[in-house]
Short mmCIF file of C-alpha atoms in Angstrom, two decimals:
data_model
loop_
_atom_site.label_atom_id
_atom_site.label_comp_id
_atom_site.label_asym_id
_atom_site.label_seq_id
_atom_site.Cartn_x
_atom_site.Cartn_y
_atom_site.Cartn_z
CA MET W 1 0.00 -0.05 -0.03
CA SER W 2 1.84 3.34 -1.07
CA LEU W 3 1.70 6.45 0.79
CA PRO W 4 0.31 9.24 0.28
CA SER W 5 2.70 12.18 0.01
CA ARG W 6 1.49 14.13 2.77
CA VAL W 7 2.14 11.32 5.26
CA ASP W 8 5.65 11.07 7.13
CA PRO W 9 6.14 7.14 7.18
CA VAL W 10 8.92 7.34 9.62
CA ARG W 11 5.79 8.87 12.07
CA VAL W 12 3.69 6.27 11.70
CA GLY W 13 6.07 3.60 11.95
CA TRP W 14 7.00 5.07 15.42
CA LEU W 15 3.11 5.10 15.70
CA LEU W 16 2.70 1.82 15.26
CA ALA W 17 5.65 0.73 17.02
CA GLY W 18 3.87 2.66 20.20
CA ILE W 19 1.00 0.90 19.65
CA LEU W 20 2.23 -2.86 19.74
CA LEU W 21 4.29 -1.83 22.86
CA ILE W 22 1.46 -0.80 25.15
CA ALA W 23 0.10 -4.12 23.66
CA LEU W 24 2.82 -6.23 24.98
CA ASN W 25 2.37 -4.78 28.05
CA LEU W 26 -1.64 -5.27 28.44
CA ARG W 27 -0.87 -9.00 29.82
CA ILE W 28 2.38 -9.47 31.34
CA GLY W 29 1.48 -8.21 34.48
CA ILE W 30 -1.12 -10.77 34.95
CA THR W 31 0.51 -13.77 33.41
CA SER W 32 3.83 -12.70 35.54
CA LEU W 33 1.78 -13.19 38.52
CA GLY W 34 -0.33 -16.45 37.27
CA SER W 35 2.91 -18.60 37.26
CA LEU W 36 4.70 -17.46 40.66
CA LEU W 37 1.14 -17.12 42.18
CA ALA W 38 1.90 -20.30 44.28
CA GLU W 39 5.46 -19.05 45.56
CA VAL W 40 4.11 -15.47 46.14
CA SER W 41 1.03 -17.37 48.76
CA ASP W 42 3.67 -19.06 50.54
CA ALA W 43 5.60 -16.29 51.24
CA ASN W 44 2.44 -14.05 52.37
CA ASP W 45 0.60 -17.14 53.29
CA LEU W 46 -2.25 -16.09 51.43
CA SER W 47 -5.24 -18.03 52.41
CA PRO W 48 -6.85 -19.37 49.00
CA LEU W 49 -9.79 -16.65 49.16
CA THR W 50 -7.10 -14.14 48.74
CA GLY W 51 -5.34 -16.18 46.18
CA GLY W 52 -8.59 -16.11 44.53
CA LEU W 53 -9.47 -12.43 44.95
CA ILE W 54 -6.01 -11.59 43.70
CA SER W 55 -6.71 -14.05 40.23
CA SER W 56 -10.28 -12.10 40.13
CA LEU W 57 -9.14 -8.52 40.64
CA PRO W 58 -8.08 -7.89 36.46
CA VAL W 59 -11.68 -8.87 35.80
CA ALA W 60 -13.07 -6.74 38.18
CA CYS W 61 -10.67 -3.88 37.44
CA PHE W 62 -11.87 -3.97 33.71
CA ALA W 63 -15.45 -4.01 34.30
CA VAL W 64 -15.37 -1.02 37.12
CA VAL W 65 -12.32 0.84 35.64
CA GLY W 66 -12.99 0.59 32.25
CA PRO W 67 -15.68 3.21 31.57
CA VAL W 68 -13.49 5.67 33.16
CA ALA W 69 -11.44 5.55 29.64
CA LEU W 70 -14.11 7.62 28.44
CA ILE W 71 -14.07 10.52 30.31
CA LEU W 72 -10.45 10.28 30.35
CA LEU W 73 -11.11 10.59 26.02
CA ARG W 74 -13.38 13.23 26.76
CA ARG W 75 -11.30 15.56 29.02
CA ILE W 76 -7.42 14.63 27.65
CA GLY W 77 -7.73 12.73 25.15
CA SER W 78 -6.92 9.08 23.60
CA HIS W 79 -3.39 9.67 23.79
CA GLN W 80 -2.84 11.28 26.83
CA GLY W 81 -5.03 8.56 28.45
CA ILE W 82 -2.67 6.35 27.57
CA ALA W 83 -0.09 7.80 29.15
CA VAL W 84 -2.03 7.69 32.75
CA ALA W 85 -2.97 4.32 32.04
CA LEU W 86 0.15 3.07 31.58
CA ALA W 87 1.91 5.05 34.49
CA ALA W 88 -0.51 3.51 36.68
CA LEU W 89 0.54 0.07 35.44
CA THR W 90 4.18 0.78 36.09
CA ALA W 91 3.37 1.86 39.41
CA GLY W 92 1.10 -0.27 40.24
CA LEU W 93 3.92 -2.90 39.27
CA ALA W 94 6.59 -1.25 41.40
CA LEU W 95 3.80 -1.19 44.28
CA ARG W 96 2.73 -5.08 44.13
CA VAL W 97 6.50 -6.04 45.29
CA THR W 98 7.88 -3.22 48.10
CA GLY W 99 6.01 -4.94 51.10
CA GLY W 100 3.36 -7.95 52.39
CA SER W 101 -0.31 -8.57 51.04
CA THR W 102 -1.45 -5.40 51.44
CA SER W 103 1.20 -4.01 49.20
CA LEU W 104 0.56 -7.01 46.58
CA LEU W 105 -3.49 -6.74 46.74
CA LEU W 106 -3.56 -2.89 46.35
CA GLY W 107 -0.27 -3.06 43.51
CA THR W 108 -2.20 -5.49 41.59
CA LEU W 109 -5.50 -2.99 42.00
CA VAL W 110 -3.55 0.14 40.52
CA ALA W 111 -1.43 -2.03 37.66
CA CYS W 112 -4.88 -3.40 36.42
CA SER W 113 -6.75 -0.18 36.25
CA GLY W 114 -4.05 0.91 34.30
CA ILE W 115 -4.25 -2.05 32.14
CA ALA W 116 -8.54 -1.77 31.84
CA LEU W 117 -7.86 2.49 30.85
CA ALA W 118 -5.62 1.09 27.91
CA ASN W 119 -7.95 -1.82 27.10
CA VAL W 120 -10.66 0.82 26.37
CA LEU W 121 -8.53 3.62 24.33
CA LEU W 122 -6.04 1.62 22.64
CA PRO W 123 -8.57 0.79 19.88
CA ALA W 124 -9.99 4.66 19.96
CA VAL W 125 -6.09 5.11 18.85
CA VAL W 126 -6.53 2.23 16.20
CA LYS W 127 -9.42 3.98 15.02
CA GLU W 128 -8.66 7.24 14.79
CA HIS W 129 -5.38 6.66 12.51
CA PHE W 130 -5.51 3.51 11.22
CA PRO W 131 -9.77 3.15 10.73
CA THR W 132 -9.50 1.24 7.68
CA ALA W 133 -7.34 -1.16 8.90
CA VAL W 134 -8.71 -1.79 12.08
CA GLY W 135 -8.78 -5.94 11.61
CA ARG W 136 -5.10 -5.94 10.74
CA ILE W 137 -4.38 -3.86 13.28
CA THR W 138 -6.33 -5.30 15.84
CA GLY W 139 -4.90 -8.74 14.65
CA THR W 140 -1.26 -7.39 14.98
CA TYR W 141 -1.76 -5.79 18.28
CA SER W 142 -3.93 -8.64 19.77
CA ALA W 143 -0.46 -11.25 18.30
CA VAL W 144 1.57 -9.18 20.27
CA LEU W 145 -0.46 -9.05 23.57
CA SER W 146 -0.51 -12.86 23.58
CA ILE W 147 3.37 -12.99 22.96
CA GLY W 148 3.79 -10.52 25.85
CA ALA W 149 1.29 -12.53 27.95
CA ALA W 150 3.67 -15.85 27.03
CA LEU W 151 6.60 -14.15 27.49
CA ALA W 152 5.93 -13.09 31.17
CA ALA W 153 4.50 -16.55 31.71
CA ALA W 154 7.85 -18.19 30.98
CA SER W 155 10.09 -16.25 32.15
CA ALA W 156 8.47 -15.06 35.79
CA VAL W 157 9.72 -17.93 37.33
CA PRO W 158 13.21 -18.35 36.27
CA ILE W 159 13.96 -14.95 37.02
CA ALA W 160 12.83 -15.54 40.31
CA HIS W 161 15.00 -18.48 41.06
CA ALA W 162 17.64 -16.51 39.15
CA ALA W 163 17.49 -13.45 41.53
CA GLY W 164 16.61 -15.77 44.75
CA SER W 165 13.55 -13.63 45.19
CA TRP W 166 9.52 -13.99 43.72
CA ARG W 167 9.29 -9.90 44.02
CA VAL W 168 12.27 -9.83 41.39
CA GLY W 169 10.63 -12.04 39.20
CA LEU W 170 7.24 -9.55 39.20
CA GLY W 171 8.55 -6.12 39.78
CA ALA W 172 11.00 -6.69 36.45
CA TRP W 173 7.86 -5.95 34.68
CA ALA W 174 7.62 -2.62 35.63
CA LEU W 175 10.67 -1.57 33.89
CA VAL W 176 8.90 -3.07 30.49
CA ALA W 177 5.73 -0.82 31.67
CA ALA W 178 7.90 2.05 32.34
CA VAL W 179 9.51 1.83 28.59
CA ALA W 180 6.63 1.79 27.24
CA LEU W 181 5.41 4.89 28.71
CA VAL W 182 8.76 6.56 27.60
CA ALA W 183 8.01 5.53 24.35
CA TRP W 184 4.57 7.09 24.26
CA LEU W 185 4.96 10.39 25.80
CA PRO W 186 6.30 11.46 22.51
CA HIS W 187 2.76 10.51 20.34
CA CYS W 188 0.91 12.98 23.55
CA THR W 189 3.01 15.88 22.57
CA ALA W 190 2.13 15.40 18.72
CA ALA W 191 -1.46 14.50 19.51
CA ARG W 192 -2.10 18.41 21.57
CA ARG W 193 -1.48 19.73 17.68
CA ARG W 194 -4.01 18.43 16.12
CA ALA W 195 -8.12 18.40 17.11
CA ALA W 196 -8.94 15.02 16.71
CA PRO W 197 -12.88 14.31 16.54
CA ALA W 198 -14.09 12.54 20.00
CA VAL W 199 -16.21 9.68 19.41
CA ARG W 200 -19.29 9.69 21.66
CA PRO W 201 -21.99 6.75 21.49
CA ARG W 202 -25.41 8.42 20.80
CA ILE W 203 -27.54 5.19 21.05
CA SER W 204 -28.57 2.97 24.17
CA LEU W 205 -28.41 -0.55 23.58
CA TRP W 206 -29.71 -2.35 26.79
CA ARG W 207 -32.57 -3.52 24.92
CA ASN W 208 -30.86 -4.61 21.70
CA GLY W 209 -30.82 -8.37 21.71
CA ARG W 210 -27.46 -8.29 19.52
CA ALA W 211 -25.80 -6.35 21.54
CA TRP W 212 -26.48 -8.39 24.59
CA ALA W 213 -24.97 -11.66 22.43
CA VAL W 214 -21.80 -9.97 21.80
CA THR W 215 -21.98 -8.74 25.36
CA VAL W 216 -22.68 -12.79 26.83
CA LEU W 217 -20.14 -13.97 24.57
CA PHE W 218 -17.49 -11.73 25.46
CA ALA W 219 -18.18 -12.59 29.48
CA CYS W 220 -17.91 -16.23 28.25
CA GLN W 221 -14.14 -15.65 26.92
CA SER W 222 -13.05 -13.69 29.49
CA VAL W 223 -13.63 -16.13 32.12
CA VAL W 224 -12.04 -18.74 30.16
CA ALA W 225 -8.93 -16.14 29.02
CA TYR W 226 -8.51 -15.63 32.85
CA VAL W 227 -8.80 -19.13 34.47
CA VAL W 228 -6.12 -19.93 32.56
CA MET W 229 -3.92 -17.18 32.86
CA SER W 230 -4.51 -16.91 36.75
CA TRP W 231 -5.11 -20.99 37.50
CA LEU W 232 -3.53 -23.16 34.74
CA PRO W 233 0.20 -23.52 35.91
CA SER W 234 -1.92 -24.30 39.37
CA MET W 235 -3.84 -27.21 37.53
CA TYR W 236 -0.68 -28.64 35.86
CA VAL W 237 1.23 -28.60 39.34
CA ASP W 238 -1.63 -30.47 41.07
CA ALA W 239 -1.40 -32.99 38.09
CA GLY W 240 2.22 -33.80 39.24
CA PHE W 241 4.09 -31.10 37.25
CA ASP W 242 6.80 -29.10 38.61
CA GLN W 243 6.61 -25.66 38.95
CA ARG W 244 8.95 -24.00 36.05
CA THR W 245 7.13 -27.24 33.84
CA SER W 246 4.23 -25.24 34.81
CA GLY W 247 5.17 -21.78 33.42
CA LEU W 248 6.34 -23.13 30.79
CA LEU W 249 3.10 -24.82 29.69
CA LEU W 250 1.19 -21.78 30.30
CA ALA W 251 3.55 -19.03 27.69
CA CYS W 252 3.38 -22.67 25.07
CA SER W 253 -0.33 -21.82 25.48
CA ILE W 254 -0.51 -17.97 24.89
CA SER W 255 2.68 -18.49 22.46
CA ALA W 256 0.17 -21.44 20.28
CA GLY W 257 -2.39 -18.65 19.84
CA VAL W 258 -0.23 -16.08 18.57
CA PRO W 259 -0.29 -16.78 14.72
CA ILE W 260 -4.06 -17.40 15.53
CA TYR W 261 -4.53 -14.41 16.73
CA PHE W 262 -3.37 -12.49 14.17
CA LEU W 263 -5.49 -14.59 11.74
CA ALA W 264 -8.90 -15.34 13.24
CA PRO W 265 -9.99 -11.49 13.26
CA VAL W 266 -9.22 -11.49 9.49
CA LEU W 267 -11.03 -14.41 8.54
CA ALA W 268 -13.61 -13.00 10.64
CA GLY W 269 -14.07 -9.58 8.62
CA ARG W 270 -14.10 -11.90 5.72
CA LEU W 271 -17.35 -13.95 6.42
CA ARG W 272 -20.62 -13.02 6.68
CA SER W 273 -21.40 -15.19 9.82
CA GLN W 274 -18.73 -15.93 12.42
CA GLY W 275 -20.80 -18.09 14.31
CA HIS W 276 -19.05 -21.28 13.07
CA LEU W 277 -15.57 -19.88 13.71
CA ILE W 278 -16.29 -18.84 17.54
CA GLY W 279 -17.97 -22.57 17.70
CA GLY W 280 -14.99 -24.25 16.54
CA LEU W 281 -12.32 -22.27 18.61
CA THR W 282 -14.44 -23.02 21.57
CA VAL W 283 -14.51 -26.94 20.93
CA LEU W 284 -10.72 -26.89 20.94
CA VAL W 285 -11.35 -24.96 24.28
CA GLY W 286 -13.74 -27.45 25.64
CA ALA W 287 -11.68 -30.49 23.99
CA ALA W 288 -8.66 -29.30 25.91
CA PHE W 289 -10.47 -28.48 29.57
CA THR W 290 -11.69 -32.26 29.07
CA GLY W 291 -8.38 -33.53 28.34
CA LEU W 292 -6.92 -31.48 31.34
CA TRP W 293 -9.43 -33.22 33.25
CA LEU W 294 -9.61 -36.74 32.26
CA ALA W 295 -6.25 -37.39 30.89
CA PRO W 296 -3.63 -34.33 32.08
CA GLN W 297 -0.28 -36.48 32.21
CA GLN W 298 -0.93 -38.05 28.55
CA ALA W 299 -0.97 -34.94 26.36
CA PRO W 300 -0.16 -32.12 28.54
CA TRP W 301 1.42 -29.83 25.34
CA LEU W 302 -1.88 -30.70 22.98
CA TRP W 303 -4.24 -29.13 25.64
CA ALA W 304 -1.73 -26.10 25.83
CA VAL W 305 -1.83 -25.57 22.45
CA MET W 306 -5.47 -26.14 21.91
CA LEU W 307 -6.39 -23.77 25.25
CA GLY W 308 -3.94 -21.00 23.25
CA ALA W 309 -5.95 -21.55 19.53
CA GLY W 310 -9.31 -21.68 21.13
CA GLY W 311 -8.32 -18.54 23.32
CA ALA W 312 -8.34 -16.63 19.23
CA VAL W 313 -12.09 -15.88 20.42
CA PHE W 314 -11.29 -12.88 22.02
CA PRO W 315 -9.49 -10.88 18.81
CA VAL W 316 -12.43 -12.33 16.71
CA THR W 317 -15.17 -10.65 19.45
CA LEU W 318 -12.89 -7.16 19.61
CA THR W 319 -13.66 -7.46 15.79
CA LEU W 320 -17.53 -8.32 16.28
CA PHE W 321 -17.67 -4.13 17.99
CA ALA W 322 -17.06 -3.38 14.80
CA LEU W 323 -19.01 -5.22 12.24
CA ARG W 324 -22.09 -5.65 14.37
CA ALA W 325 -22.15 -1.65 14.41
CA ARG W 326 -22.77 -0.14 11.30
CA THR W 327 -21.52 3.48 12.44
CA ALA W 328 -18.74 4.69 14.49
CA ALA W 329 -21.11 6.10 17.31
CA GLY W 330 -23.09 2.36 17.06
CA THR W 331 -19.20 0.76 17.75
CA ALA W 332 -17.99 2.70 20.26
CA ALA W 333 -21.52 2.22 22.04
CA LEU W 334 -21.21 -1.54 21.67
CA SER W 335 -17.21 -1.97 22.74
CA SER W 336 -18.20 0.39 26.25
CA MET W 337 -21.24 -2.13 26.84
CA ALA W 338 -19.81 -5.77 26.06
CA GLN W 339 -16.47 -4.38 27.89
CA SER W 340 -17.87 -2.80 30.84
CA VAL W 341 -20.61 -5.39 31.18
CA GLY W 342 -18.96 -8.39 29.92
CA TYR W 343 -15.85 -8.04 32.03
CA LEU W 344 -18.52 -7.23 35.17
CA LEU W 345 -20.35 -10.75 34.36
CA ALA W 346 -16.99 -12.51 34.42
CA ALA W 347 -15.51 -10.96 37.10
CA GLY W 348 -16.39 -14.02 39.41
CA GLY W 349 -15.36 -16.21 37.03
CA PRO W 350 -11.67 -17.26 38.55
CA GLN W 351 -12.35 -16.79 42.01
CA LEU W 352 -15.60 -19.15 41.50
CA VAL W 353 -13.05 -21.99 39.84
CA ALA W 354 -10.76 -21.51 42.90
CA TRP W 355 -13.21 -22.03 45.34
CA LEU W 356 -14.74 -24.86 43.86
CA ARG W 357 -11.04 -26.21 43.69
CA PHE W 358 -10.15 -25.94 47.16
CA SER W 359 -13.45 -26.39 48.80
CA THR W 360 -13.60 -29.95 46.61
CA GLY W 361 -10.15 -31.08 46.72
CA SER W 362 -9.99 -30.96 43.25
CA TRP W 363 -10.43 -29.21 40.18
CA GLU W 364 -12.99 -31.65 38.77
CA THR W 365 -16.13 -29.58 39.61
CA SER W 366 -13.78 -26.83 38.09
CA TYR W 367 -13.74 -28.61 35.06
CA ALA W 368 -17.18 -28.78 34.21
CA LEU W 369 -18.23 -25.68 35.21
CA LEU W 370 -15.46 -24.27 32.72
CA LEU W 371 -17.43 -26.97 30.01
CA VAL W 372 -21.04 -25.09 30.78
CA VAL W 373 -18.86 -21.69 29.91
CA CYS W 374 -18.23 -23.09 26.68
CA GLY W 375 -21.21 -24.28 25.48
CA VAL W 376 -23.08 -20.83 26.35
CA GLN W 377 -20.26 -19.05 24.44
CA ILE W 378 -20.98 -21.26 21.52
CA THR W 379 -24.25 -20.72 21.90
CA PHE W 380 -23.97 -16.27 21.97
CA GLY W 381 -21.43 -16.97 19.47
CA TYR W 382 -23.65 -18.09 17.01
CA LEU W 383 -26.21 -15.60 17.91
CA ALA W 384 -23.44 -12.58 18.25
CA GLY W 385 -22.12 -14.17 14.90
CA ARG W 386 -25.07 -13.53 12.52
CA PRO W 387 -25.38 -10.92 10.04
CA GLY W 388 -26.85 -7.46 11.04
CA HIS W 389 -26.19 -3.95 12.82
CA VAL W 390 -26.94 -2.90 16.55
CA ASP W 391 -27.17 0.52 15.06
CA ALA W 392 -29.52 -0.40 12.23
CA ASP W 393 -32.10 1.88 12.98
CA LEU W 394 -29.82 4.99 13.19
CA SER W 395 -29.38 7.44 9.96
CA ALA W 396 -25.86 6.86 8.47
CA SER W 397 -23.32 9.56 10.74
CA ASP W 398 -19.88 8.70 11.46
CA VAL W 399 -16.96 11.05 12.39
CA ALA W 400 -14.36 11.39 9.60
CA VAL W 401 -11.29 11.90 10.53
CA PRO W 402 -8.82 14.67 9.51
CA GLU W 403 -6.82 14.90 6.75
CA ALA W 404 -3.95 16.08 8.97
CA VAL W 405 -4.24 12.76 11.04
CA ARG W 406 -4.53 10.18 8.32
CA THR W 407 -2.34 7.43 7.91
CA PRO W 408 -1.47 4.57 5.35
CA GLY W 409 -4.60 2.82 6.67
CA ASP W 410 -6.92 5.38 5.22
CA ARG W 411 -8.41 5.12 1.65
#
């Protein structure tokens, strides 16, 4: 694709690099803690209830803090809002290793709040600068997000053991977030020089069945994703694997999803209905949980790969925000509803799974519950994947991107 003469390719390249660096940081604080959770719990004498609370904090923060991003978007803009998000993430990752259980909980809360803000604001930046390449950019940054999650899952335990402290294994990721913050600050300065229009939802979707289908789909895949990130290593440890291998299995699961995370949104954009795609990916997840339940020792790496590939329901659902809306206002309204309500519905999932494990003494009931979630995900995946738009009754009104800020993604 050729560049318009007025577009600076270097500026565009640095902008894309900044977006990908942000995406790299959006899960490392979660998966690094997941890999070290058993060690951190022992060191801080955490109860199973507290461990379950920590595993549920990311989803709860995404539900509660996410809507605050819309306030930042109106007050200071998406670029400056992301800088605030990265600052919170850096501070939280550093804070959680400075003391005991209180610092761990508070730091995790602050870090996850930063992630929640970035979750909402990053798609707004992509929409602003790459409005006709949203699928490709979303697939790319989803893949990078997955790479970051895998990197943290695989290396958190070795870093902690090499340094002789779990605090180093967790705290090292604050440096990665700080790098992203420093790299993003020049884009904040550049954004002040132009006046980009704000996209404000002008519709209510609370009585829209299609919007609720997307929301429930988002909630189901969130439950599965955060159970995997928080508890998959513990599942493998209870199946007889050592902690290092369990962390590597989580990293394998996340890494296996990287190419699928990139390709699935592109395929979703080419399909008239996305139900079969969502259903097929969910079947992989259900089969993997069945394998972990009945034969964890027989094919542990296969179960991990299947979980990772099936997790591509996440970027497909992100793509549905645009596919199921006809206008920018509809896209913003659907994204806001699906993420805030979806994460709220999913918030208790990881904690419930953990409670079932510790109250029954095994993962069997938890696996059964996860298979039920997969069944619900398939059902609502077909409903959400049907052609149509949540804003079909609105008159065509979109927000144009000014010529001054157009990028190679524009046509």
